[in-house]
Coordinates of C-alpha atoms in Angstrom, one line a residue:
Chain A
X136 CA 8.1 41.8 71.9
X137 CA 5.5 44.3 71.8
X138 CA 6.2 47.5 73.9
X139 CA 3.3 50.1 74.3
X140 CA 3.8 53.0 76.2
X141 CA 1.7 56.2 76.6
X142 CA 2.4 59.9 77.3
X143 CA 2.4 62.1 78.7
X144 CA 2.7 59.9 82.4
X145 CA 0.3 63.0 84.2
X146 CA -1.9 65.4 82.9
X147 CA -3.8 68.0 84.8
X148 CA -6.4 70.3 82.7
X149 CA -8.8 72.8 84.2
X150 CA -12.9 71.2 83.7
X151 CA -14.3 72.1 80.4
X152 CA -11.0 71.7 78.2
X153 CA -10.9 69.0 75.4
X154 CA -7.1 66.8 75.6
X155 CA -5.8 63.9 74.0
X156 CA -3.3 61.3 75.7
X157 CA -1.5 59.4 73.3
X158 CA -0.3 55.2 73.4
X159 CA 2.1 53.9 70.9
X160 CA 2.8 50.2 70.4
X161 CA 6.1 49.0 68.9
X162 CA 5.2 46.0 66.6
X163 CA 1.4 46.8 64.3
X164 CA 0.5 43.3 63.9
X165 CA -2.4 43.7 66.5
X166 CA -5.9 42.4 66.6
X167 CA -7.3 45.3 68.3
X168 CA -6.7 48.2 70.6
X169 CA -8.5 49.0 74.1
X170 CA -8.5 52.1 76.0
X171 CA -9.7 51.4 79.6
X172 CA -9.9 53.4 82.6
X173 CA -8.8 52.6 86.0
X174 CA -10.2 54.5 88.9
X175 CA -8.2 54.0 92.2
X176 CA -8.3 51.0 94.1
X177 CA -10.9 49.6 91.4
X178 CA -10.4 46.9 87.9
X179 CA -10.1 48.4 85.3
X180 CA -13.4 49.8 83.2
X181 CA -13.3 49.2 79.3
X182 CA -13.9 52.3 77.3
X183 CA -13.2 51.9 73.7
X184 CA -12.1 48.9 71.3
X185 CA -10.6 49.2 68.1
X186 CA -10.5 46.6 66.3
X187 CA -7.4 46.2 63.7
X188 CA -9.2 47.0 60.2
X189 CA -11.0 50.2 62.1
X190 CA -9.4 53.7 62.1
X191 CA -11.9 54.8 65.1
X192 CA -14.7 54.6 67.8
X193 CA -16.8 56.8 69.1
X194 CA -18.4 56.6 72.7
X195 CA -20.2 59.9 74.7
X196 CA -17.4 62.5 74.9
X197 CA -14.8 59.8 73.8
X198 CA -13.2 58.8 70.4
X199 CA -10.3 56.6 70.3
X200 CA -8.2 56.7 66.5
X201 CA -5.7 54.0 65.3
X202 CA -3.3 54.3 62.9
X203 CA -1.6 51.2 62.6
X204 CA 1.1 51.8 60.2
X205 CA 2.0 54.3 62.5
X206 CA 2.0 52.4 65.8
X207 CA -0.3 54.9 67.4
X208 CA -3.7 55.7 69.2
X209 CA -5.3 58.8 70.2
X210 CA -7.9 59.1 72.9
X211 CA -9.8 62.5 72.8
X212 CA -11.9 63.5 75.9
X213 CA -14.1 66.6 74.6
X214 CA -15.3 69.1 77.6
X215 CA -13.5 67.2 80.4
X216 CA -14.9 67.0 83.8
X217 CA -13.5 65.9 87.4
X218 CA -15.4 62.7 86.8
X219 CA -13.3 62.0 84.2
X220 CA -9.7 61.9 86.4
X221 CA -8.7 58.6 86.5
X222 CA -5.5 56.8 85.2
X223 CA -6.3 55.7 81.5
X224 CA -4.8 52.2 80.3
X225 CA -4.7 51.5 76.5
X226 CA -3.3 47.8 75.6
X227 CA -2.3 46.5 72.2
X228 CA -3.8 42.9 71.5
X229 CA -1.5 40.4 69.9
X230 CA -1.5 37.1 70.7
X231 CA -1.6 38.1 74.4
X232 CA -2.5 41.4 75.8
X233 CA 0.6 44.5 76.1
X234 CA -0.7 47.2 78.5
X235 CA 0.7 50.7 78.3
X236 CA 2.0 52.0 81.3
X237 CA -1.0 54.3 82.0
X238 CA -1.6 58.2 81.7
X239 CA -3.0 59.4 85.2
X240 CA -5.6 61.9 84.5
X241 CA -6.7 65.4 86.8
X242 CA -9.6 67.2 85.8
X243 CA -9.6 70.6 88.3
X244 CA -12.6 72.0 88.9
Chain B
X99 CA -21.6 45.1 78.3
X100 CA -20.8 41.6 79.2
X101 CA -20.3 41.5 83.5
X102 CA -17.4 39.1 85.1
X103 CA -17.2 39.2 88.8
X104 CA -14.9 38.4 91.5
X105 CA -15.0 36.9 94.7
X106 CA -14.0 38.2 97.2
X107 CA -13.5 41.6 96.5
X108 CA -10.8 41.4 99.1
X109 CA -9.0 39.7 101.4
X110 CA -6.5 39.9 104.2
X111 CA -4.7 36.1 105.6
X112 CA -1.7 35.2 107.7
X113 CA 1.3 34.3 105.8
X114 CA 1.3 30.6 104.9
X115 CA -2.1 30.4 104.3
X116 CA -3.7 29.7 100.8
X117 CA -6.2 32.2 99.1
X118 CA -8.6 31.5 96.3
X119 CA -10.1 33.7 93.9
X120 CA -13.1 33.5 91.7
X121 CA -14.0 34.9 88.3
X122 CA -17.0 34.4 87.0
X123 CA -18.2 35.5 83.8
X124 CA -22.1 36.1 84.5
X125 CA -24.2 36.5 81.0
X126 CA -21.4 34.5 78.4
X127 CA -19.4 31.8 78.1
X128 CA -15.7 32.6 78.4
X129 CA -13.8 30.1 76.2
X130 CA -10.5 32.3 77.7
X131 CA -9.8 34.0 80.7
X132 CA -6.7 35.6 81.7
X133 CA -5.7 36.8 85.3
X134 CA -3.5 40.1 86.0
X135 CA -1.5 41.5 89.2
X136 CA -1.0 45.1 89.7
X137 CA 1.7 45.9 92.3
X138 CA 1.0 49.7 93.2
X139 CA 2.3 52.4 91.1
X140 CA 2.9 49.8 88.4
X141 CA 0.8 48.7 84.9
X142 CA -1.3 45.9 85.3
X143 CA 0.7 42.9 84.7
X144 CA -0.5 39.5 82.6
X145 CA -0.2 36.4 84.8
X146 CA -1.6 33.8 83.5
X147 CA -3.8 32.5 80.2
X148 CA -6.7 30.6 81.3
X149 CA -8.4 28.2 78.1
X150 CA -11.6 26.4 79.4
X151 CA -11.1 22.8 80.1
X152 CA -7.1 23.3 79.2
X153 CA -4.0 24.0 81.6
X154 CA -3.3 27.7 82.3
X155 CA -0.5 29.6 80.2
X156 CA 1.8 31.1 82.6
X157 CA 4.1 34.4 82.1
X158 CA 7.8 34.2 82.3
X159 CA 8.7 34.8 85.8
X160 CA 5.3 33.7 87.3
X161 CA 5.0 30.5 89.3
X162 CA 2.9 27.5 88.3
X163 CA 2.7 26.0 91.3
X164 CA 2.3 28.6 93.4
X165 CA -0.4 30.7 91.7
X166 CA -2.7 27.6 90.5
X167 CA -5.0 28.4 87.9
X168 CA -8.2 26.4 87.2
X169 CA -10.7 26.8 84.1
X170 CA -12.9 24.1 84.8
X171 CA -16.0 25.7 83.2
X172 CA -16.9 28.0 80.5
X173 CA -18.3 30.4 83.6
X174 CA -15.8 30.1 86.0
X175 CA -12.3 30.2 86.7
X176 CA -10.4 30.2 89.6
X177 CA -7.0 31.3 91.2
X178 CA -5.2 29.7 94.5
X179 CA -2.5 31.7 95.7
X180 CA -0.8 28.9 97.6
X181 CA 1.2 29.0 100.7
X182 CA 0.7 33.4 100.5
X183 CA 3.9 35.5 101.9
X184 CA 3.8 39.7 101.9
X185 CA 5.1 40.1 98.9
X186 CA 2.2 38.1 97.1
X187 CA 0.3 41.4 98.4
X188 CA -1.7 43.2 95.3
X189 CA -4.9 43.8 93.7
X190 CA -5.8 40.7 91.4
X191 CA -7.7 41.1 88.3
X192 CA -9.4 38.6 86.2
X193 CA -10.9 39.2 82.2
X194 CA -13.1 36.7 80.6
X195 CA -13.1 36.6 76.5
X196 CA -14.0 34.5 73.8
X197 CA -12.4 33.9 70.5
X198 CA -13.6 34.2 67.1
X199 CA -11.4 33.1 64.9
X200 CA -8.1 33.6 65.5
X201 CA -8.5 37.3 67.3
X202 CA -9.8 38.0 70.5
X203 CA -12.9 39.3 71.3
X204 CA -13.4 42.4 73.6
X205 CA -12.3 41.8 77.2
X206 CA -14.1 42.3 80.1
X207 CA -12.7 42.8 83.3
X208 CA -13.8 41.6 86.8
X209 CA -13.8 44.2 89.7
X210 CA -10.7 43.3 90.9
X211 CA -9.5 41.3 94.2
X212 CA -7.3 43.0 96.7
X213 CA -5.0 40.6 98.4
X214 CA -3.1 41.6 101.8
X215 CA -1.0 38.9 103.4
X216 CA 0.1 39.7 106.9

């Protein structure tokens, strides 16, 4: 069974700093992998797909990598703001959908 | 992007009671819609595969016929949570996709339903 899980759990940056958060899945027979955010209280927003036979996407201030030999995904945030805190999902896509357990996200002011 | 929504966003009922939620997919045809609880502090979990005009696909551990699923269009699927107790409390999430090929398109996410059961 697929297991994805993401670290690190917290993160708190100061606004203006660039940071990654990291998801790694277990079994790279995927279709694609999603990064979404998930503000409190709210669904879940979708931020970046990547599908299987891509390495990266680029959106704004975001670019998600996969490396599927590897089992991993990257998702860089360049010049982070307190708009951006927010607990970040990523989910592998099989033949159903594996959700990380979620990276929660602090950008101080 | 493509926009699902939910109805009602949330909702509060007396144990016993039944509760129905809507997903709509507004501007495409969802040939697959799948519907998620997240109990607080925890990851969204997968209930339930939704195939238009085909009986749901349920998750280990989740109960058919208590959490009754219905895909009756390609717009529109719906959620009863029959006979509702406290611990069916969470926030309810639908996704609407379609398939191409054998992969799965990009999801899309509804807002979200927030069930309280008193």
């Amino acid at each position: 069974k697929q297991e994805v899980t993401q670290i690190p759990a917290a993160l708190s940056v100061p606004e203006g700093e660039n940071l990654v958060l990291n998801c790694s899945f277990t079994d790279s027979a995927i279709y694609n992998l999603q990064w979404f955010r998930q503000d409190p209280g709210k669904g879940l927003t979708s931020l970046l797909l990547i599908q299987s036979s891509q390495r990266e996407q680029t959106s704004g201030r975001l670019n998600a990598s996969l490396d599927k030999s590897s089992g991993r995904s990257t998702l860089y945030i360049a010049a982070s703001q307190p708009g951006d805190s927010a607990t970040y999902l990523c989910a592998a896509t099989g033949n159903q959908f594996y959700f990380g357990t979620g990276t929660s996200l602090t950008v101080i002011p | 992007g493509a926009v699902v929504s939910q109805h009602p966003s949330w909702v509060i009922c007396k144990s016993g009671t039944s509760v129905k939620i809507e997903c709509r997919s507004l501007d495409f045809q969802a040939t697959t819609m799948f519907w998620y609880r997240q109990f607080p502090k925890q990851s969204l979990m997968l209930m339930a595969t939704s195939n238009e005009g085909s009986k749901a696909t349920y998750e280990q551990g989740v109960e058919k016929d208590k959490f009754l699923i219905n895909h009756a269009s390609l717009t529109l699927s719906t959620l009863t949570v029959t006979s509702a107790h406290p611990e069916d409390s969470s926030f309810y999430i639908c996704s609407a996709s379609f398939r191409e090929g054998s992969s799965y398109n990009e999801q899309f996410f509804g807002p979200g339903t927030r069930l309280t059961v008193l």
